[in-house]
Short mmCIF file of C-alpha atoms in Angstrom, two decimals:
data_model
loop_
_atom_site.label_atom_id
_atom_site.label_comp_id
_atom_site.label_asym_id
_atom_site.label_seq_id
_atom_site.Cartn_x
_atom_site.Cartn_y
_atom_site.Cartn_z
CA UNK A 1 25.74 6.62 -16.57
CA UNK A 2 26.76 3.78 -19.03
CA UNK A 3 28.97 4.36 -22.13
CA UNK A 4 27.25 2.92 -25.29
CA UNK A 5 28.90 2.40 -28.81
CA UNK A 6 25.86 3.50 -31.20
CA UNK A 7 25.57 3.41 -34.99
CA UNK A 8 24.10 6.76 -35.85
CA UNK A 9 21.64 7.17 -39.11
CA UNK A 10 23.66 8.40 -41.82
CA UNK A 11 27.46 7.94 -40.83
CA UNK A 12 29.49 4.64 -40.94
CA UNK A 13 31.12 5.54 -37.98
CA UNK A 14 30.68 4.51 -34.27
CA UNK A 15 30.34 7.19 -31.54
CA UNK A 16 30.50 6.73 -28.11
CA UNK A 17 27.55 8.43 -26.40
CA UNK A 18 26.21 8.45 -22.97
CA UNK A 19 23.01 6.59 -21.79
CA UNK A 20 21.31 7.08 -19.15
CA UNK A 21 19.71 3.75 -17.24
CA UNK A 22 15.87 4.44 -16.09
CA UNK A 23 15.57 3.27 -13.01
CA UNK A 24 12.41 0.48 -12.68
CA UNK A 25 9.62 2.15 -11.12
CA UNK A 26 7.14 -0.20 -10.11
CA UNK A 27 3.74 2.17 -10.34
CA UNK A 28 4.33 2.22 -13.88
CA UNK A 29 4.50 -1.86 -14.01
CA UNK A 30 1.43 -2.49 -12.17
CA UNK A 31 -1.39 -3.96 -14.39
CA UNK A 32 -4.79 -3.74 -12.52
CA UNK A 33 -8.09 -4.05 -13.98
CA UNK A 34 -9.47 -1.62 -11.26
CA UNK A 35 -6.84 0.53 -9.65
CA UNK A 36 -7.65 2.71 -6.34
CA UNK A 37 -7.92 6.37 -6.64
CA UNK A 38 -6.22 9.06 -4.70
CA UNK A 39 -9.94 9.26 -2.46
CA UNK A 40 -10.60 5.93 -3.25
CA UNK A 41 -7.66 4.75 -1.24
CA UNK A 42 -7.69 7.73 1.85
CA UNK A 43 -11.59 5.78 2.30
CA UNK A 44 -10.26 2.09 2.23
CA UNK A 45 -7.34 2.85 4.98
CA UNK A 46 -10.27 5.40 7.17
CA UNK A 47 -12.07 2.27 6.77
CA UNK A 48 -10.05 -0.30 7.21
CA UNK A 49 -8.72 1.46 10.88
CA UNK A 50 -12.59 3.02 12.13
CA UNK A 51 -13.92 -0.56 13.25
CA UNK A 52 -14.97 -1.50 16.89
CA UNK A 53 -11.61 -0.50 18.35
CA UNK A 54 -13.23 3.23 18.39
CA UNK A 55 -15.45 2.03 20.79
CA UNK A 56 -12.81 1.38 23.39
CA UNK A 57 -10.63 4.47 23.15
CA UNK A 58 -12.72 6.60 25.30
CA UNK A 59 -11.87 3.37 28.08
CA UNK A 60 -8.23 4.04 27.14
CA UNK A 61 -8.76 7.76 28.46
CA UNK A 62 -10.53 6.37 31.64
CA UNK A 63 -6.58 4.40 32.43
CA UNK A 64 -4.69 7.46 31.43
CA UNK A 65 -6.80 10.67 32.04
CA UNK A 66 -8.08 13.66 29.67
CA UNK A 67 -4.56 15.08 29.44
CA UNK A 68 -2.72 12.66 28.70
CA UNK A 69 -5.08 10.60 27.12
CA UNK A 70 -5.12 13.11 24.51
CA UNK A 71 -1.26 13.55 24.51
CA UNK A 72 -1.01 9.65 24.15
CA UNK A 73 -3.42 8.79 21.45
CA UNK A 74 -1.63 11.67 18.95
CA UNK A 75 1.65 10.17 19.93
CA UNK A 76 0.57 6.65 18.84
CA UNK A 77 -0.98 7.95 16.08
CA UNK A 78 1.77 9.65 15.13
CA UNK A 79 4.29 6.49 15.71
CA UNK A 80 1.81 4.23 14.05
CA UNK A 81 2.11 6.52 10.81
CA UNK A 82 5.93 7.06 10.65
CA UNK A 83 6.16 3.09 11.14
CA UNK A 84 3.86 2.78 8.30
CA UNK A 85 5.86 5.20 6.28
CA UNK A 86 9.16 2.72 6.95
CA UNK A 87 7.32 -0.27 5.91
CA UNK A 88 6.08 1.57 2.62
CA UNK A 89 9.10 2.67 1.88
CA UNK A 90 11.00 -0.47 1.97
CA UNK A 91 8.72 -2.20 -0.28
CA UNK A 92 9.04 0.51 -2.58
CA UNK A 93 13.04 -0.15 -2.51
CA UNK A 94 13.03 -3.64 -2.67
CA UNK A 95 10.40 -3.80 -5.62
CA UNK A 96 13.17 -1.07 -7.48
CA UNK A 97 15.66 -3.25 -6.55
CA UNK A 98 14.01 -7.11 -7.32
CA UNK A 99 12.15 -5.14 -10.37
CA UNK A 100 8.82 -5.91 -9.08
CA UNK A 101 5.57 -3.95 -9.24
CA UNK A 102 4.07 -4.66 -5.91
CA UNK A 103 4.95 -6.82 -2.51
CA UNK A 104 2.40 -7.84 -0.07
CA UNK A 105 3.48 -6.95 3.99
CA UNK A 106 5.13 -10.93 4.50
CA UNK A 107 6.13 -10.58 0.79
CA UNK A 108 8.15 -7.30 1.25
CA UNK A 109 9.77 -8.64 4.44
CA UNK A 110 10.95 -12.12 2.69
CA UNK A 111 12.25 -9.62 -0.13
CA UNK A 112 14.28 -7.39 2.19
CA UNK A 113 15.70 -10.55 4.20
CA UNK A 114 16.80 -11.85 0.78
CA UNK A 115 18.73 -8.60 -0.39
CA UNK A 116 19.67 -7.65 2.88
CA UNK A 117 23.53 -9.07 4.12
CA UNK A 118 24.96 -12.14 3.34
CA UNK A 119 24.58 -13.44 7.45
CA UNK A 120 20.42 -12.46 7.47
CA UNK A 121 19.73 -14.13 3.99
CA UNK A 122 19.23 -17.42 4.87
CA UNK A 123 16.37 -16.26 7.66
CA UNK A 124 14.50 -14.93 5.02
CA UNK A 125 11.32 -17.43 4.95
CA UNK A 126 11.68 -17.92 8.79
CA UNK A 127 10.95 -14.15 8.94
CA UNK A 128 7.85 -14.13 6.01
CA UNK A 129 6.64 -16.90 8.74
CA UNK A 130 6.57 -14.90 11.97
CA UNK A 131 4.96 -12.39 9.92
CA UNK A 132 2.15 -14.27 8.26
CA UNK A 133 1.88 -16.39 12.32
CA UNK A 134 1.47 -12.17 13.55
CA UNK A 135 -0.63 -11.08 11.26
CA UNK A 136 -2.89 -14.48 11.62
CA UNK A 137 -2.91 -14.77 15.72
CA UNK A 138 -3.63 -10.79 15.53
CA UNK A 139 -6.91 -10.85 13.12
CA UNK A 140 -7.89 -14.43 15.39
CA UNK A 141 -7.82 -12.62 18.55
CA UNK A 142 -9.38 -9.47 17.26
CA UNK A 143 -12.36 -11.99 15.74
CA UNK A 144 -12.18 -13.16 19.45
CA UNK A 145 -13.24 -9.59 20.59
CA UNK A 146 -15.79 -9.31 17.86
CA UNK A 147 -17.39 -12.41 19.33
CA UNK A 148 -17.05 -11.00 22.87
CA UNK A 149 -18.83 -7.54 21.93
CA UNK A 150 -21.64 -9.86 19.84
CA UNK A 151 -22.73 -11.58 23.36
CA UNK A 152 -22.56 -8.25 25.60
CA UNK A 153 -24.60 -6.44 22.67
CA UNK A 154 -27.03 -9.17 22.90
CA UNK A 155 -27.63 -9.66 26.32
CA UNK A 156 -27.55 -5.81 27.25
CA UNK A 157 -30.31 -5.76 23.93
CA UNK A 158 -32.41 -8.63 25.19
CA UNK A 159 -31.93 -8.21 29.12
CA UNK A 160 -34.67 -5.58 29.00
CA UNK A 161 -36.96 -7.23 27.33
CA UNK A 162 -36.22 -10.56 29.25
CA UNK A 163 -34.87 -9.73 32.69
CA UNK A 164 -33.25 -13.44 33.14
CA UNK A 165 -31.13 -13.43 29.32
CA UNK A 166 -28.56 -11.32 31.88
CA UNK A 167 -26.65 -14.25 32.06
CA UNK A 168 -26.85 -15.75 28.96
CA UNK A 169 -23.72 -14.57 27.55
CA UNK A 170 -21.97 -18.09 26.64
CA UNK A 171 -25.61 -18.78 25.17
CA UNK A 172 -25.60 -15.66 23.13
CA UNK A 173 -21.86 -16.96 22.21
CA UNK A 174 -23.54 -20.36 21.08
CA UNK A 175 -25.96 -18.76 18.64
CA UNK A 176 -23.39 -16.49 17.10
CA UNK A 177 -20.86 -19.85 16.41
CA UNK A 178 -24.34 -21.18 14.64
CA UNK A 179 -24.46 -18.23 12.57
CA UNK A 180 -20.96 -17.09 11.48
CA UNK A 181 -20.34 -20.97 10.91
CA UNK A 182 -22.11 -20.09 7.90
CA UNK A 183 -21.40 -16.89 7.17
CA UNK A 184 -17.26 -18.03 7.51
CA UNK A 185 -17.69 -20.98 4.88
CA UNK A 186 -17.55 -18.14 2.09
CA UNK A 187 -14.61 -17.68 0.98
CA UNK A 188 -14.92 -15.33 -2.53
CA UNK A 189 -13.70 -11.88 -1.00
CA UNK A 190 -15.91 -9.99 -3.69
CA UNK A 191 -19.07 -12.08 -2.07
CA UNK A 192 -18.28 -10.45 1.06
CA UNK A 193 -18.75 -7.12 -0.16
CA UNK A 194 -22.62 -6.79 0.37
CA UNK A 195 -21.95 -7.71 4.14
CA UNK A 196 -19.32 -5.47 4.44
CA UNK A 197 -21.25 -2.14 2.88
CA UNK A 198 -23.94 -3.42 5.27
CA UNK A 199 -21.62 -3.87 8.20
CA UNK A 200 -20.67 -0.04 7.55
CA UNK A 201 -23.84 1.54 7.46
CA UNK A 202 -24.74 0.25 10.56
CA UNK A 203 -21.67 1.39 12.15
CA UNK A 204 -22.10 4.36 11.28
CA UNK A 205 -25.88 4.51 12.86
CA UNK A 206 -24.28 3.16 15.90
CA UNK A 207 -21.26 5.69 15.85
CA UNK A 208 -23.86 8.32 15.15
CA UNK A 209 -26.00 7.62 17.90
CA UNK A 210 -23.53 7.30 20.86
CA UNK A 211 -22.15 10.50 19.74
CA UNK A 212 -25.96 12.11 20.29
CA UNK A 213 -25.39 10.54 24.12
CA UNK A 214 -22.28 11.72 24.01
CA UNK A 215 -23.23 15.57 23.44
CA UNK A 216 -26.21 14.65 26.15
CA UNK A 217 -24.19 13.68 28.73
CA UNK A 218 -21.57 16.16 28.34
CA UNK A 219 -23.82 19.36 29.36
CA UNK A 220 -24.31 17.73 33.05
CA UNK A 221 -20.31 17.12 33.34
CA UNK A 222 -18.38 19.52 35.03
CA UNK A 223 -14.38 18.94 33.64
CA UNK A 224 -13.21 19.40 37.53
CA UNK A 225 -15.07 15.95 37.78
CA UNK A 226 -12.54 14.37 35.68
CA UNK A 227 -8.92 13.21 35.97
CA UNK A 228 -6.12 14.95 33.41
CA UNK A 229 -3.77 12.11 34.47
CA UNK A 230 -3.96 8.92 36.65
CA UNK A 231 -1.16 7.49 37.33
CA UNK A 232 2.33 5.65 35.94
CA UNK A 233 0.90 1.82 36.20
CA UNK A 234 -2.32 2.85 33.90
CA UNK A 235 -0.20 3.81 30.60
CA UNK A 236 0.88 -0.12 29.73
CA UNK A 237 -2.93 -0.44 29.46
CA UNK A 238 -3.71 2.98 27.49
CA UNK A 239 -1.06 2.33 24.90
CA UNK A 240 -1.82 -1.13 24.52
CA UNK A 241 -5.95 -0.41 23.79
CA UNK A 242 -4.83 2.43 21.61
CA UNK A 243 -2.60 0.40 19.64
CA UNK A 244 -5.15 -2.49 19.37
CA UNK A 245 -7.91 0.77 17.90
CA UNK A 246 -5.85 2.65 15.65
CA UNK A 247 -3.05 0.23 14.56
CA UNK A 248 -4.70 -1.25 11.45
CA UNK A 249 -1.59 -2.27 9.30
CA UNK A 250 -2.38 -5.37 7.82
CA UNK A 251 -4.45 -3.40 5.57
CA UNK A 252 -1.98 -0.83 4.39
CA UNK A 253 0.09 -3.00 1.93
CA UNK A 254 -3.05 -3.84 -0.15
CA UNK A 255 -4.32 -0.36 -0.32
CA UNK A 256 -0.73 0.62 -1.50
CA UNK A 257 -0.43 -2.15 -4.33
CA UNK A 258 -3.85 -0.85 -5.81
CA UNK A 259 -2.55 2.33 -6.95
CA UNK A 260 -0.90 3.35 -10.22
CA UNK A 261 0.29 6.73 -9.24
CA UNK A 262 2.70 7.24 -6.69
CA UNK A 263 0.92 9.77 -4.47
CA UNK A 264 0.55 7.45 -1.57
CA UNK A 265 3.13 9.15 0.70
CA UNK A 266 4.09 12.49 0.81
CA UNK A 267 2.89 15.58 2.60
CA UNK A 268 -0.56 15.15 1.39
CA UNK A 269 0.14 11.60 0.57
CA UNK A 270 -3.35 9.20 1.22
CA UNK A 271 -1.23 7.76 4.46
CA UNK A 272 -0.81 11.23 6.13
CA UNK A 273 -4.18 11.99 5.23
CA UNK A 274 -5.95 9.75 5.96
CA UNK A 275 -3.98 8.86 9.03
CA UNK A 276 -4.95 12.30 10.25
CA UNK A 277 -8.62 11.82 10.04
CA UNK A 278 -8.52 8.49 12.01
CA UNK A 279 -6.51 9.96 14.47
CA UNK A 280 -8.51 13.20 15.20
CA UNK A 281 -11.27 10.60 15.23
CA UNK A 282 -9.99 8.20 17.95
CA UNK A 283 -8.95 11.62 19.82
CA UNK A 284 -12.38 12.96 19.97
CA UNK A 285 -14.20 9.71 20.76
CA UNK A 286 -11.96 9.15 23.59
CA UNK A 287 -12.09 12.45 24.70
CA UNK A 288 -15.84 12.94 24.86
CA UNK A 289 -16.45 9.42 25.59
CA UNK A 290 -14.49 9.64 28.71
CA UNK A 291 -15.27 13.21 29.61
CA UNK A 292 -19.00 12.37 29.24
CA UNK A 293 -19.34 9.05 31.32
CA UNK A 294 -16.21 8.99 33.82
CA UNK A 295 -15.39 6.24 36.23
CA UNK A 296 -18.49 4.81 34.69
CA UNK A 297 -16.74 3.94 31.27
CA UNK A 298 -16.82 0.57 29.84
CA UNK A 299 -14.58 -1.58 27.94
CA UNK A 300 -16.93 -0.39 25.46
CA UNK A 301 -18.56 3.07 25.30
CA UNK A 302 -21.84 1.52 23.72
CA UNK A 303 -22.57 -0.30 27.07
CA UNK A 304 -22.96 2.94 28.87
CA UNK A 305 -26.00 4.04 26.97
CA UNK A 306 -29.33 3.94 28.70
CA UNK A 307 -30.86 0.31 27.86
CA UNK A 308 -34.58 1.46 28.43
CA UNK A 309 -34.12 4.00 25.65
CA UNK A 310 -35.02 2.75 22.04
CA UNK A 311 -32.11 4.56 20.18
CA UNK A 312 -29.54 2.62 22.41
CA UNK A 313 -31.26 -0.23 21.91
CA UNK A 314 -30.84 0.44 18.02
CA UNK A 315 -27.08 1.08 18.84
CA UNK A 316 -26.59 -2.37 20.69
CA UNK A 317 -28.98 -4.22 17.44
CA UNK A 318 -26.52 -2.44 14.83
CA UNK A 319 -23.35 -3.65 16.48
CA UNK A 320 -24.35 -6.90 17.08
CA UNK A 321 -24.54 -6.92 12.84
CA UNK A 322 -21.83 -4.89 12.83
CA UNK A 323 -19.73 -7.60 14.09
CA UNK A 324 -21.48 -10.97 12.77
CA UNK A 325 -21.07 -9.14 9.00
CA UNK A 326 -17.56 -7.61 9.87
CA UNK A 327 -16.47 -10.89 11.56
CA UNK A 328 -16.56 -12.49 7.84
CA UNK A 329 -13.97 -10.07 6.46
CA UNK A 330 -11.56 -9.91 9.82
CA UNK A 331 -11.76 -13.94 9.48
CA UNK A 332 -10.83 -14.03 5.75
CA UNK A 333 -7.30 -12.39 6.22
CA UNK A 334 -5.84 -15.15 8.02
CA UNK A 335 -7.80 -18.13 6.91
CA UNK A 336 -6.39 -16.97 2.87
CA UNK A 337 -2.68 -17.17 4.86
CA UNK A 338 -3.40 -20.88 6.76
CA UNK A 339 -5.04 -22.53 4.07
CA UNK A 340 -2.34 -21.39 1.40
CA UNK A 341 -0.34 -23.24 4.07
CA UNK A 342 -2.31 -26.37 3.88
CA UNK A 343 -3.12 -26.55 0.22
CA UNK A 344 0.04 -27.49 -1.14
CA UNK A 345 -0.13 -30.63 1.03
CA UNK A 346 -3.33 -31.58 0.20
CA UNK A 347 -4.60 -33.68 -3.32
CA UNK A 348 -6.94 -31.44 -5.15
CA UNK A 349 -10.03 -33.79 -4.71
CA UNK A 350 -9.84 -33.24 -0.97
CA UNK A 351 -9.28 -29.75 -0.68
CA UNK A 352 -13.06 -28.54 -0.39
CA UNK A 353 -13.95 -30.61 2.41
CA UNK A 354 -10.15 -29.95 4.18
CA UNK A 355 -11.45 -26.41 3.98
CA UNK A 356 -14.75 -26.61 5.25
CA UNK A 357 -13.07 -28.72 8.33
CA UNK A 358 -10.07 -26.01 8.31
CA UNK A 359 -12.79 -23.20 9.01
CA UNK A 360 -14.72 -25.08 11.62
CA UNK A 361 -12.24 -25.80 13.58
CA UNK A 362 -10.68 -22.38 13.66
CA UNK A 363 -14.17 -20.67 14.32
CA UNK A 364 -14.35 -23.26 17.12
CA UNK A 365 -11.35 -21.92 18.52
CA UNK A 366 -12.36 -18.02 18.30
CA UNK A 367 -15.45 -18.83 19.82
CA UNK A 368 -13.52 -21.07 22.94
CA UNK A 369 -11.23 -17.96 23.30
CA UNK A 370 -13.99 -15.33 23.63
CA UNK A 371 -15.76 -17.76 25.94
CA UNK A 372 -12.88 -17.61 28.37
CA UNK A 373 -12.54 -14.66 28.06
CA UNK A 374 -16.25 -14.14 29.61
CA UNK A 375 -17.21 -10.15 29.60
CA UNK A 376 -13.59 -9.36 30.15
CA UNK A 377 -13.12 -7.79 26.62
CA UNK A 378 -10.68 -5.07 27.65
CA UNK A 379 -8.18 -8.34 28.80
CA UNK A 380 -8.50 -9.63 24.89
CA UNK A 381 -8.08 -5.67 23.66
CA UNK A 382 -4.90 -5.44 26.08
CA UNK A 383 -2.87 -8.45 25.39
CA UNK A 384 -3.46 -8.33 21.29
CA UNK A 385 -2.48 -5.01 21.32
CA UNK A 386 0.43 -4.98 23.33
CA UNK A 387 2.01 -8.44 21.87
CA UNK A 388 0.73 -8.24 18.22
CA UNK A 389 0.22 -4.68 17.16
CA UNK A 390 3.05 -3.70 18.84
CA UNK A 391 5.28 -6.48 16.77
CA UNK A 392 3.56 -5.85 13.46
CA UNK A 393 2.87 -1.72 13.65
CA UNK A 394 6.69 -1.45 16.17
CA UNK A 395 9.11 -3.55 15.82
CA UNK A 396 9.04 -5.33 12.13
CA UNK A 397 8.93 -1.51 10.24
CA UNK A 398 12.21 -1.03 12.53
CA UNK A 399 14.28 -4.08 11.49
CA UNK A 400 12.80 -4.10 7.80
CA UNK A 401 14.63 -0.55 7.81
CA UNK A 402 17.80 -1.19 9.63
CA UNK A 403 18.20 -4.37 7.23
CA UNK A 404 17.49 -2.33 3.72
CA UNK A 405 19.70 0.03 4.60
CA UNK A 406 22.84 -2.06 6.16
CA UNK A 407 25.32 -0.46 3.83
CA UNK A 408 24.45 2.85 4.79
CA UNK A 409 24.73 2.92 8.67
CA UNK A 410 27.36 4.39 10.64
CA UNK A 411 27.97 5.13 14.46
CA UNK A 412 26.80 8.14 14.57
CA UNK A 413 23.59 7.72 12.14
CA UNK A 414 20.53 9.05 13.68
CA UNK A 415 18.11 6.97 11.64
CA UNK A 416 19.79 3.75 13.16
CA UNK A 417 19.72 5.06 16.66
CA UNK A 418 16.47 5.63 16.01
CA UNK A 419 15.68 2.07 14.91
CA UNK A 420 17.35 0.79 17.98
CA UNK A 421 15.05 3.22 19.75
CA UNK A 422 12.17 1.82 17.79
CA UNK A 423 13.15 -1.56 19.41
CA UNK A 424 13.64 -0.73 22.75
CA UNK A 425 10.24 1.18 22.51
CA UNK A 426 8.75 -2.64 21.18
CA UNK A 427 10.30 -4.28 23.98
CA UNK A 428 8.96 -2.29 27.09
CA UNK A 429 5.16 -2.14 25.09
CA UNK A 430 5.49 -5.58 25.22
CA UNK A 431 6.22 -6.19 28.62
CA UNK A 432 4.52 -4.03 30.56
CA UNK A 433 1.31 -4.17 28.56
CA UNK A 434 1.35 -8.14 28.91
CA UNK A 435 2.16 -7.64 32.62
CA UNK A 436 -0.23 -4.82 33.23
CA UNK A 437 -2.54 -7.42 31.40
CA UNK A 438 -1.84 -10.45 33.15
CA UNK A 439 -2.31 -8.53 36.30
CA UNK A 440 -5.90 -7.36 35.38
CA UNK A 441 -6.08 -11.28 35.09
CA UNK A 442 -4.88 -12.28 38.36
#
C-alpha cells in the first residue's frame, strides 16, 4: 500500500489517499493472434505425451510385475505432474516479478538464475545451456528410437511377404535416412501440421487395433500366470521406460504460454486433467499389454501381434508412418535450439546452405545411433529416460524451486526438504537406471 498526494476535482487542497499497486499479471499481457482454449490445451499436452512411448509401458510391467507395475506408473505419473506444477509455477513468479507475459522452459530457468541470490546469478546462461543441451540430446535420442521402431516395423511388415528382408534392418534404416532427409529439410512448424494430423490418425488405428489383440488375448490368460512383482534389480529399468513414456515436458511450457486465462493449474486445471487421462492411459496399456502377452512382451507391444494376420500388418504399416511423419516434429524442437546457436555466427548469405548441412549431419547422426543400437530399442528407451527425463521432468523443477524461493527457506521447511528429496530421488534414477542399462549392454 503506497501513500499518494492527489489533487481531487473541485478542492484546491491535497489529500493524502491510499493506492493500491496491481500486481502485473502476465495472462492479461499476452497478445496472441490464436490463443489455446481450456480443451484446446488438455488435447495438445494428451497429445503431446500419447506418442510411441505407450507402446513400451506394457514392457515396463513385464520388469516390474502387475502389482507394482501399476503402483509404479501412478507414482511417476503422479511425480511427473507435481514437478510440472513447480516448473509452472516458477515461471509464473518470475514473469510477475521480471513483468513478462510468458517464458519458454530454458527461458524461465535463465530468469530464475538471474533473480535468484547474488552467488547463483552469474550461472544464469550456463544453466539456460544445460537446459537447451537436455532438452536437445533428449528429443535426438528419442528420434533415435523413432528410427529404431521404423526398421523393426518394416522388417516384421515385409518379413512375411519376403522371408529373407528378416535381416534387413540397417537396410530398412538406410531407406528411412533417404526419406526423412527430406522430410527434415522443412523447417516452417505450421507446414508440419498436415504430417502431424496424419501421424495421429494413424496412431490411433494402430492404438486401436492392438487394443482389439489385447481384449483377444486376455480371455485365454489366467492372472495366476502372471507375476504381481519381480524383483528389486528390475525397478531401475521400469522407472526409467516409464519416465521415457509419460514424461513429455518439453511440451508443457508452450502449451502454458498459449493461454490467456489462467486456468492452467488448479484442481481441474488442464495439467491435472489432462495429466490424469495420460496416466490412466499408460496404466491400462501396461496393464493389459503385459497381462495379455507375458514373458512374451516386447520392447514394443506392436511386435507381439500375429504377423500373418492383415490387421497387424495394418498396425506395423501405420507406425512405420507414424514415426517417419512424427519424426519431423520430434526433430524440429532441437534443431530450432542448435541452429539459433549457429545463426548468430553465420553471414546471412550463407545461412540456407549452413542449414541444409546443419540438418544432414544431425539426421546422419540419429540414424548412426539407432544403427548401433541394432533391435535393442528398450537400451535407447532406458538410458534417455533415466539420464534425460529424469534431469529435465526431476531434478531442474527441484532447483528452479529451491532457487525462487531462497528467501523463504528455513531448517525446518518441509517444501525444501522436499526439494532435497527431489534431488536425492534424481540422483539414484540416474544411477541405477544407467547401470541397470549399461548392464543390459554388457
Amino acid at each position: 500500500m503506497d501513500k499518494t498526494l492527489v489533487n481531487l476535482p473541485n478542492n484546491d487542497q491535497l489529500c493524502t489517499i491510499d493506492v493500491m499497486k496491481k500486481e502485473y499479471e502476465p495472462y492479461a499481457n499476452r497478445k496472441l493472434q490464436h490463443p489455446n482454449t481450456y480443451f484446446g490445451a488438455v488435447v495438445h499436452i494428451i497429445k503431446g505425451s500419447l506418442g510411441i512411448g505407450i507402446f513400451s509401458v506394457p514392457r515396463a510391467f513385464k520388469t516390474a510385475g502387475l502389482l507394482v507395475g501399476t503402483i509404479g506408473t501412478l507414482f511417476v505419473g503422479i511425480l511427473c505432474t507435481y514437478n510440472v506444477h513447480l516448473l509452472v509455477r516458477a515461471s509464473h513468479i518470475i514473469c510477475t516479478r521480471t513483468k513478462t507475459p510468458s517464458l519458454g522452459f530454458s527461458e524461465t530457468i535463465e530468469a530464475v538464475f538471474q533473480n535468484g541470490p547474488r552467488w547463483i546469478q552469474p550461472w544464469a546462461s550456463c544453466a539456460k545451456f544445460f537446459v537447451e543441451i537436455a532438452l536437445s540430446l533428449t528429443y535426438y535420442l528419442s528420434a533415435a528410437v523413432y528410427v529404431v521402431l521404423i526398421s523393426e516395423s518394416l522388417t516384421k511388415l515385409v518379413s512375411f511377404y519376403y522371408p529373407p528382408a528378416v535381416d534387413w534392418g540397417l537396410y530398412f534404416k538406410i531407406a528411412a535416412f533417404c526419406v526423412l532427409l527430406c522430410l527434415c529439410q522443412i523447417r516452417e512448424l505450421n507446414h508440419l501440421v498436415p504430417l502431424s494430423l496424419i501421424a495421429n490418425v494413424t496412431i490411433v488405428t494402430a492404438f486401436g487395433i492392438t487394443l482389439y489383440y489385447i481384449a483377444l488375448k486376455i480371455q485365454t490368460v489366467d492372472v495366476k500366470d502372471r507375476d504381481l512383482f519381480t524383483n528389486v534389480g528390475s525397478l531401475p529399468t521400469f522407472f526409467s521406460t516409464v519416465l521415457f513414456s509419460i514424461e513429455g515436458i518439453g511440451t508443457i511450457m508452450p502449451v502454458e504460454n498459449s493461454m490467456l486465462e489462467p486456468r492452467f493449474v488448479g484442481t481441474v486445471g488442464v495439467l491435472n486433467v489432462a495429466m490424469f487421462c495420460v496416466v490412466t492411459i499408460y496404466t491400462a496399456m501396461g496393464f493389459f499389454g503385459y497381462f495379455a502377452f507375458g514373458e512374451e512382451t516386447h520392447a514394443a507391444i506392436t511386435q507381439n501381434l500375429p504377423n500373418e494376420e492383415w490387421p497387424a500388418q495394418v498396425v506395423q504399416a501405420c507406425i512405420s508412418i507414424t514415426m517417419i511423419l512424427s519424426f519431423t516434429l520430434i526433430f524440429y524442437v532441437p534443431t530450432e535450439i542448435v541452429w539459433k546457436k549457429i545463426e548468430l555466427h553465420v553471414k546471412h548469405k550463407k545461412q540456407n546452405i549452413f542449414q541444409v548441412i546443419m540438418r544432414v549431419v544431425t539426421l546422419t547422426l540419429i540414424i548412426s545411433i539407432a544403427a548401433a543400437a541394432g533391435s535393442s530399442m528398450n537400451i535407447l528407451i532406458d538410458l534417455t529416460g533415466a539420464i534425460f527425463f529424469s534431469i529435465l521432468g526431476i531434478f531442474i523443477p527441484a532447483v528452479v524451486d529451491i532457487v525462487i524461493n531462497w528467501n523463504d527457506w528455513g531448517t525446518l521447511n518441509w517444501s525444501l526438504w522436499k526439494n532435497l528429496l527431489l534431488c536425492v530421488a534424481f540422483v539414484a534414477a540416474i544411477t541405477s537406471g544407467t547401470y541397470s542399462a549399461i548392464r543390459n549392454i554388457i
